[in-house]
Structures are given as structure tokens and as C-alpha cells.
Amino acid sequence: MNHQTDMYTLANGVGIPCIGYGTWQTPDGDVAVRAVADAIEAGYRYIDTAQAYGNEESVGRGIRESGIDRRELFITTKLWNRNHSYELTMRSFEESMNKLGLDYLDLFLIHWPNPIAFRDRWQEANAESWKAMEELYEAGKIRAIGVSNFRPHHLEALLKNAKIAPAVNQIRLCPGETQDETVSWCRERGMVLEAYSPLGVGRIFEVPEMQDLAEKYGRSIAQICIRWSLQRGWLPLPKSVTPSRIRENLRVFDFELSEEDVQLIADLKGCVGYAKDPDQIGF
Ligand SMILES: NC(=O)c1ccc[n+]([C@@H]2O[C@H](COP(=O)([O-])OP(=O)(O)OC[C@H]3O[C@@H](n4cnc5c(N)ncnc54)[C@H](OP(=O)(O)O)[C@@H]3O)[C@@H](O)[C@H]2O)c1
């Protein structure tokens, strides 16, 4: 397998690289510009950012500095929590595009289903944002639309008014956190599952069972995590600003974990914590 060509296919037929490059907590400015350019140079073709990360401008500069043809890249950003309405979705989408310096986006996600600002009317607020996203999709400004941190009840509510079903759900999936109910729900409906914090936000490196597995396979713990995510059928989004790690995290296509070890990693329940309850977040 070749990581540069390995793709999943979204429900609308759009191809999506099977590993993405994460940018949460990557500081705006030179660090983000350099990191994104390094990631593209290393072979990543999918960059994940968000309005809330505050680094869309630098991500855009990194993309341009890479010199790679825009059409070879897959760029995702996410609607921030305060922007849940038709008007604000439209306006903040334009702002994101200006910051990124792009004339089309590959994937736009609703970042969280139930922000504190809309807690008393989250279904309505999501329906309004989704309508705007559908229009942007139909106008050819976005190649696919999806959600993040949605559980089945949020998706069911969204689908009541949707013309287009979400192509993707981006959720926290890492060793010991497999969100089985949400994963099955999405899978049955043909949604691609993106795995965020695949390294447990850097906490996985202290887990003794993972150290044993790294030794067994002669691979790094990060590579075991990313390989595990792929073997579960997910799309991992590892983040690193360190050039050697950026490259290391892509070298996962020349080994395979046994079925027993895939299960063992799933069973390390809570080893790096669990996803936040999206109905209880304070932002
Ligand atoms: N939709 C959402 O709500 C949501 C939430 C969280 C994350 N995400 C997305 O998912 C991406 C990844 O998740 P994450 O940022 O939470 O964390 P992560 O990818 O699980 O872990 C990142 C941490 O691991 C370190 N690291 C990376 N590769 C390593 C390696 N090979 N060896 C040792 N350490 C390594 C990084 O350090 P250095 O950077 O210092 O190298 C960083 O501290 C985010 O960046 C974001 O794009 C989405």
C-alpha cells in the first residue's frame, strides 16, 4: 500500500486520504506554517483545522508554501460553536475561506452538536447551520459536509430536516475509547469515521501495554496507534509539529497488527481518558 494514494470514498463519491494531519494546539504563525508545509512535504494530503484553532491563516500559508497543487490536497475546517445559525454559518465560512486563502473547501464540519450558547435550541440551530452548509455544497464551494462530536441522537435530530446526510463524523477514537454505539450507527449509514486525538493528546506514550506492543512489533507507540485506527476502518488525524514525528506517523503501511492485538488495544478502557459528553460541554 502507498500512503499517498490510499483513500476512503465518501458517500457522495469524493475520495478522502485515509490519514489526516491534525493542527489543534499548533500555534498560529511560523510554527503552523512550517508544520503544515513539512507535513505536506512528508506526504500528508489531508490537513484538518477549525475556526476555533485560530490558525487557519497559517495553515493556508503552509499549504501555499508546500508548492503542491491545491487539487491534490484535502482541506477540512469546522464551524465554531458561536456560529450556529444560517447567517453566521455563511459569514464564518467566508471568513474561513479568506483566512485559508482557498476558493473551495473539501470538507466543512459542525464542530460540536450542542454548544452552551444554543443549549435550549440546539436542534434548530444545527438545522439552520446545516441548511447553509447544504447550500454551500450545492453551489460547489464545499466538496463534502459532515459533523464532529455527534452522537446518534444528535444525528437523528439533524436528519429530520436534512436534504443531504453528513458524509463524516469526526469523534475521539483512541486506544481504550472506541465509542461503539456511535461508530456502529455511523457505519450502518455509510459515514466515514475520523479518529481525533489518535495518540490520546500525547498521553498514550505512558501506557505500559502500548510500550510492550511497540517492542513486539519493532514500531513506535504512535505507529501502533495509527495502524490500529486504520485497521478499525477509521481515518486517524495525528498531530505533531516535530518533523521526525510527522514523518514517523505516516510510516504505518508496511506492517499489520494481529486481530488479538487490535482487540487488546480496544480493551485498554479509558487508558488515555474518554471523550467529553457533547451535551455537557461548557463552551
Ligand atoms: N473535532 C474535535 O473536536 C477535535 C478534538 C481534538 C482533536 N481534533 C483533531 O485531531 C487532531 C489530533 O488530536 P490531538 O491534537 O488531540 O492529539 P494527538 O494527535 O492524539 O496527540 C498529539 C500529541 O502527541 C505528540 N506526538 C505526535 N506524534 C508523536 C510521536 N510520533 N512520538 C511522540 N509524540 C508524538 C505531539 O507532540 P508534538 O506536536 O510536540 O510533536 C502532541 O503532543 C487535532 O490536532 C485536531 O486536528 C479534533
Coordinates of C-alpha atoms and ligand atoms in Angstrom, one line a residue:
M1 CA 0.0 0.0 0.0
N2 CA 1.1 3.5 -0.7
H3 CA 0.1 6.1 1.8
Q4 CA -0.2 8.9 -0.8
T5 CA -2.8 7.1 -2.8
D6 CA -4.6 5.2 -0.1
M7 CA -8.1 6.7 0.1
Y8 CA -11.5 6.1 1.5
T9 CA -14.6 7.1 -0.5
L10 CA -17.3 9.3 0.9
A11 CA -21.0 8.6 0.3
N12 CA -21.0 11.2 -2.5
G13 CA -18.1 9.5 -4.3
V14 CA -15.4 12.0 -3.2
G15 CA -12.1 10.4 -2.3
I16 CA -10.5 11.2 1.1
P17 CA -7.0 10.3 2.1
C18 CA -7.0 7.6 4.8
I19 CA -4.8 9.6 7.2
G20 CA -5.1 13.3 8.0
Y21 CA -2.8 15.8 9.7
G22 CA -4.1 17.5 12.8
T23 CA -3.4 21.1 13.8
W24 CA -5.3 21.6 17.2
Q25 CA -2.9 23.5 19.6
T26 CA -0.5 24.2 16.8
P27 CA 0.3 27.9 17.4
D28 CA -0.6 30.4 14.7
G29 CA 2.3 31.9 12.9
D30 CA 5.6 30.4 11.9
V31 CA 5.1 27.1 13.8
A32 CA 1.9 26.3 12.0
V33 CA 3.2 27.5 8.6
R34 CA 6.3 25.3 8.9
A35 CA 4.4 22.3 10.4
V36 CA 1.8 22.2 7.6
A37 CA 4.5 22.7 4.9
D38 CA 6.6 19.9 6.5
A39 CA 3.5 17.6 6.7
I40 CA 2.7 18.0 3.0
E41 CA 6.4 17.5 2.1
A42 CA 6.3 14.3 4.2
G43 CA 3.3 13.0 2.2
Y44 CA 0.2 14.1 4.0
R45 CA -2.5 15.3 1.6
Y46 CA -5.2 15.9 4.2
I47 CA -5.0 18.8 6.6
D48 CA -7.5 19.2 9.5
T49 CA -8.1 22.7 11.0
A50 CA -11.0 24.5 12.6
Q51 CA -12.3 28.1 13.1
A52 CA -11.6 27.6 16.8
Y53 CA -7.9 26.6 16.4
G54 CA -7.1 30.2 15.5
N55 CA -4.5 29.0 12.9
E56 CA -6.5 29.0 9.6
E57 CA -4.3 31.8 8.1
S58 CA -1.1 30.0 8.9
V59 CA -2.5 26.7 7.7
G60 CA -3.3 28.4 4.4
R61 CA 0.2 29.9 4.2
G62 CA 1.7 26.4 4.9
I63 CA -0.4 25.0 2.0
R64 CA 0.9 27.6 -0.4
E65 CA 4.5 27.2 0.8
S66 CA 4.3 23.5 0.1
G67 CA 4.0 24.2 -3.6
I68 CA 1.7 21.2 -4.0
D69 CA -1.2 21.6 -6.4
R70 CA -4.3 22.6 -4.4
R71 CA -6.4 19.9 -6.1
E72 CA -4.1 17.2 -4.7
L73 CA -5.0 18.3 -1.1
F74 CA -8.0 17.7 1.1
I75 CA -8.7 20.5 3.5
T76 CA -11.1 20.4 6.4
T77 CA -12.3 23.2 8.7
K78 CA -15.0 23.3 11.3
L79 CA -17.8 25.7 12.2
W80 CA -17.2 27.1 15.7
N81 CA -19.8 26.9 18.4
R82 CA -20.8 30.5 18.5
N83 CA -21.7 30.4 14.7
H84 CA -24.6 28.1 14.8
S85 CA -27.2 29.8 12.6
Y86 CA -27.8 30.2 8.9
E87 CA -26.3 33.7 8.7
L88 CA -23.3 33.1 10.9
T89 CA -22.5 29.8 9.1
M90 CA -22.5 31.6 5.8
R91 CA -20.5 34.5 7.1
S92 CA -18.0 32.5 9.1
F93 CA -17.5 30.1 6.2
E94 CA -16.5 33.1 4.0
E95 CA -14.1 34.3 6.8
S96 CA -12.5 30.8 7.0
M97 CA -12.0 30.7 3.2
N98 CA -10.4 34.2 3.3
K99 CA -8.1 33.2 6.1
L100 CA -7.2 29.9 4.4
G101 CA -6.8 31.7 1.0
L102 CA -8.9 29.0 -0.7
D103 CA -11.6 29.2 -3.3
Y104 CA -13.2 25.9 -2.4
L105 CA -13.1 23.7 0.7
D106 CA -13.0 19.8 0.7
L107 CA -14.9 19.2 4.0
F108 CA -16.8 21.5 6.4
L109 CA -17.9 20.1 9.8
I110 CA -20.2 21.3 12.5
H111 CA -17.6 21.1 15.4
W112 CA -19.9 20.3 18.3
P113 CA -23.7 19.4 18.3
N114 CA -24.7 21.2 21.5
P115 CA -22.8 24.4 22.3
I116 CA -23.6 26.1 25.6
A117 CA -24.8 29.2 23.7
F118 CA -27.6 27.1 22.0
R119 CA -28.4 24.6 24.7
D120 CA -32.1 25.4 24.8
R121 CA -32.5 25.1 21.0
W122 CA -29.6 23.0 19.6
Q123 CA -31.7 21.0 17.2
E124 CA -32.9 24.2 15.5
A125 CA -29.5 25.8 15.5
N126 CA -27.9 22.7 13.9
A127 CA -30.7 22.6 11.3
E128 CA -30.1 26.2 10.3
S129 CA -26.3 25.7 10.0
W130 CA -26.9 22.5 8.1
K131 CA -29.1 24.3 5.6
A132 CA -26.4 26.8 4.9
M133 CA -23.8 24.1 4.5
E134 CA -26.1 22.2 2.1
E135 CA -26.4 25.4 0.0
L136 CA -22.6 25.9 0.0
Y137 CA -22.2 22.3 -1.0
E138 CA -24.8 22.6 -3.8
A139 CA -23.0 25.8 -5.0
G140 CA -19.8 23.8 -5.4
K141 CA -17.9 25.7 -2.6
I142 CA -17.5 22.6 -0.5
R143 CA -17.0 19.1 -1.7
A144 CA -18.5 17.3 1.3
I145 CA -20.2 18.3 4.6
G146 CA -20.2 16.5 7.9
V147 CA -20.2 16.7 11.7
S148 CA -18.0 16.2 14.7
N149 CA -18.7 15.0 18.2
F150 CA -22.2 14.0 17.2
R151 CA -23.8 11.0 18.9
P152 CA -26.8 9.1 17.4
H153 CA -29.4 11.3 19.0
H154 CA -27.8 14.4 17.5
L155 CA -27.6 12.8 14.1
E156 CA -31.2 11.6 14.2
A157 CA -32.3 15.2 15.0
L158 CA -30.2 16.6 12.2
L159 CA -31.5 14.1 9.6
K160 CA -35.1 15.1 10.3
N161 CA -34.6 18.3 8.3
A162 CA -31.6 17.4 6.2
K163 CA -31.6 17.0 2.4
I164 CA -28.0 15.7 2.4
A165 CA -26.8 13.2 5.1
P166 CA -23.4 14.0 6.8
A167 CA -20.6 12.3 5.0
V168 CA -18.3 12.2 8.0
N169 CA -18.4 12.1 11.8
Q170 CA -15.1 13.2 13.4
I171 CA -15.0 11.9 17.0
R172 CA -12.5 11.0 19.7
L173 CA -11.3 7.4 18.9
C174 CA -8.1 6.2 20.5
P175 CA -6.8 3.2 22.5
G176 CA -9.5 2.3 25.1
E177 CA -12.0 4.7 23.6
T178 CA -13.9 3.1 20.8
Q179 CA -17.4 4.8 21.1
D180 CA -19.0 1.5 19.8
E181 CA -22.6 2.8 19.7
T182 CA -21.8 5.9 17.7
V183 CA -19.4 4.0 15.4
S184 CA -22.0 1.3 14.6
W185 CA -24.7 3.9 13.9
C186 CA -22.4 5.9 11.5
R187 CA -21.1 2.8 9.8
E188 CA -24.5 1.4 9.1
R189 CA -25.3 4.7 7.3
G190 CA -22.1 4.8 5.3
M191 CA -20.5 7.7 7.1
V192 CA -16.7 7.8 7.3
L193 CA -15.4 7.9 10.9
E194 CA -12.5 10.2 11.5
A195 CA -10.5 9.5 14.7
Y196 CA -9.3 12.5 16.5
S197 CA -6.7 12.5 19.3
P198 CA -5.5 9.1 18.0
L199 CA -2.5 9.4 20.3
G200 CA -4.6 10.4 23.3
V201 CA -3.4 14.0 23.1
G202 CA 0.1 12.7 23.7
R203 CA -0.9 10.6 26.8
I204 CA -0.6 7.2 25.1
F205 CA 3.2 7.1 25.5
E206 CA 2.9 6.4 29.2
V207 CA 0.7 3.3 28.8
P208 CA 2.8 0.1 29.6
E209 CA 0.7 -2.2 27.4
M210 CA 1.4 0.1 24.4
Q211 CA 5.1 0.0 25.3
D212 CA 5.0 -3.8 25.2
L213 CA 3.3 -3.8 21.8
A214 CA 5.8 -1.3 20.4
E215 CA 8.6 -3.6 21.4
K216 CA 6.8 -6.7 20.0
Y217 CA 6.3 -5.1 16.5
G218 CA 9.5 -3.1 16.5
R219 CA 7.5 0.1 15.9
S220 CA 6.9 3.3 17.8
I221 CA 3.8 3.6 20.0
A222 CA 2.5 6.3 17.7
Q223 CA 2.8 4.0 14.7
I224 CA 0.9 1.2 16.6
C225 CA -1.9 3.7 17.4
I226 CA -2.2 4.9 13.9
R227 CA -2.1 1.4 12.4
W228 CA -4.7 0.3 14.9
S229 CA -7.0 3.1 13.9
L230 CA -6.7 2.2 10.2
Q231 CA -7.3 -1.5 10.9
R232 CA -10.5 -0.4 12.8
G233 CA -11.5 1.2 9.5
W234 CA -11.2 4.8 10.8
L235 CA -9.4 7.8 9.5
P236 CA -6.8 8.9 12.1
L237 CA -5.7 12.6 12.4
P238 CA -2.4 12.5 14.3
K239 CA -0.9 15.9 15.2
S240 CA 2.7 16.8 15.6
V241 CA 4.8 19.9 15.0
T242 CA 8.0 17.8 15.1
P243 CA 9.4 17.0 11.7
S244 CA 10.8 13.5 12.6
R245 CA 7.4 12.6 14.2
I246 CA 5.4 14.0 11.3
R247 CA 7.3 11.5 9.1
E248 CA 7.2 8.6 11.6
N249 CA 3.4 8.9 11.9
L250 CA 3.0 8.1 8.2
R251 CA 5.2 5.0 8.2
V252 CA 2.4 2.6 9.0
F253 CA 1.7 0.9 5.7
D254 CA 4.3 -1.9 5.9
F255 CA 3.1 -3.9 9.0
E256 CA -0.1 -5.3 10.4
L257 CA -1.4 -5.8 13.9
S258 CA -2.9 -9.2 14.8
E259 CA -6.6 -9.4 15.4
E260 CA -5.9 -10.2 19.1
D261 CA -3.7 -7.1 19.5
V262 CA -6.4 -4.9 17.8
Q263 CA -8.8 -6.1 20.4
L264 CA -6.2 -5.7 23.2
I265 CA -5.8 -2.1 22.3
A266 CA -9.6 -1.5 22.2
D267 CA -9.9 -3.1 25.6
L268 CA -7.4 -0.7 27.3
K269 CA -10.6 1.1 28.6
G270 CA -10.0 4.7 29.5
C271 CA -6.2 4.4 29.4
V272 CA -6.0 8.0 28.0
G273 CA -9.4 9.2 29.1
Y274 CA -12.8 9.4 27.4
A275 CA -14.5 11.7 25.0
K276 CA -16.3 14.7 26.6
D277 CA -20.1 14.4 26.8
P278 CA -21.2 16.7 24.0
D279 CA -24.4 17.6 25.9
Q280 CA -22.4 18.8 28.9
I281 CA -19.5 20.8 27.4
G282 CA -19.1 24.3 28.9
F283 CA -18.2 26.0 25.6
Ligands
LIG1 N1 -13.2 17.6 16.3 C1 -12.7 17.8 17.5 O1 -13.4 18.2 18.5 C2 -11.3 17.5 17.8 C3 -10.8 17.5 19.1 C4 -9.4 17.2 19.3 C5 -8.6 17.0 18.2 N2 -9.1 17.1 16.9 C6 -8.2 16.9 15.7 O2 -7.4 15.7 15.9 C7 -6.0 16.1 15.8 C8 -5.2 15.2 16.7 O3 -5.6 15.1 18.0 P1 -4.8 15.9 19.2 O4 -4.1 17.1 18.7 O5 -5.8 16.0 20.3 O6 -3.7 14.9 19.7 P2 -2.9 13.6 19.2 O7 -2.6 13.6 17.8 O8 -3.6 12.4 19.9 O9 -1.5 13.8 20.0 C9 -0.7 14.9 19.8 C10 0.5 14.9 20.7 O10 1.3 13.7 20.5 C11 2.6 14.2 20.3 N3 3.2 13.3 19.2 C12 2.7 13.2 17.9 N4 3.4 12.2 17.3 C13 4.3 11.7 18.1 C14 5.3 10.7 18.0 N5 5.4 10.0 16.9 N6 6.0 10.4 19.1 C15 5.9 11.1 20.3 N7 4.9 12.1 20.5 C16 4.2 12.4 19.4 C17 2.6 15.6 19.8 O11 3.7 16.3 20.1 P3 4.4 17.4 19.1 O12 3.4 18.1 18.4 O13 5.1 18.3 20.1 O14 5.4 16.6 18.3 C18 1.4 16.1 20.6 O15 1.8 16.4 21.9 C19 -6.0 17.5 16.3 O16 -4.8 18.2 16.0 C20 -7.2 18.1 15.6 O17 -6.9 18.3 14.2 C21 -10.4 17.3 16.7

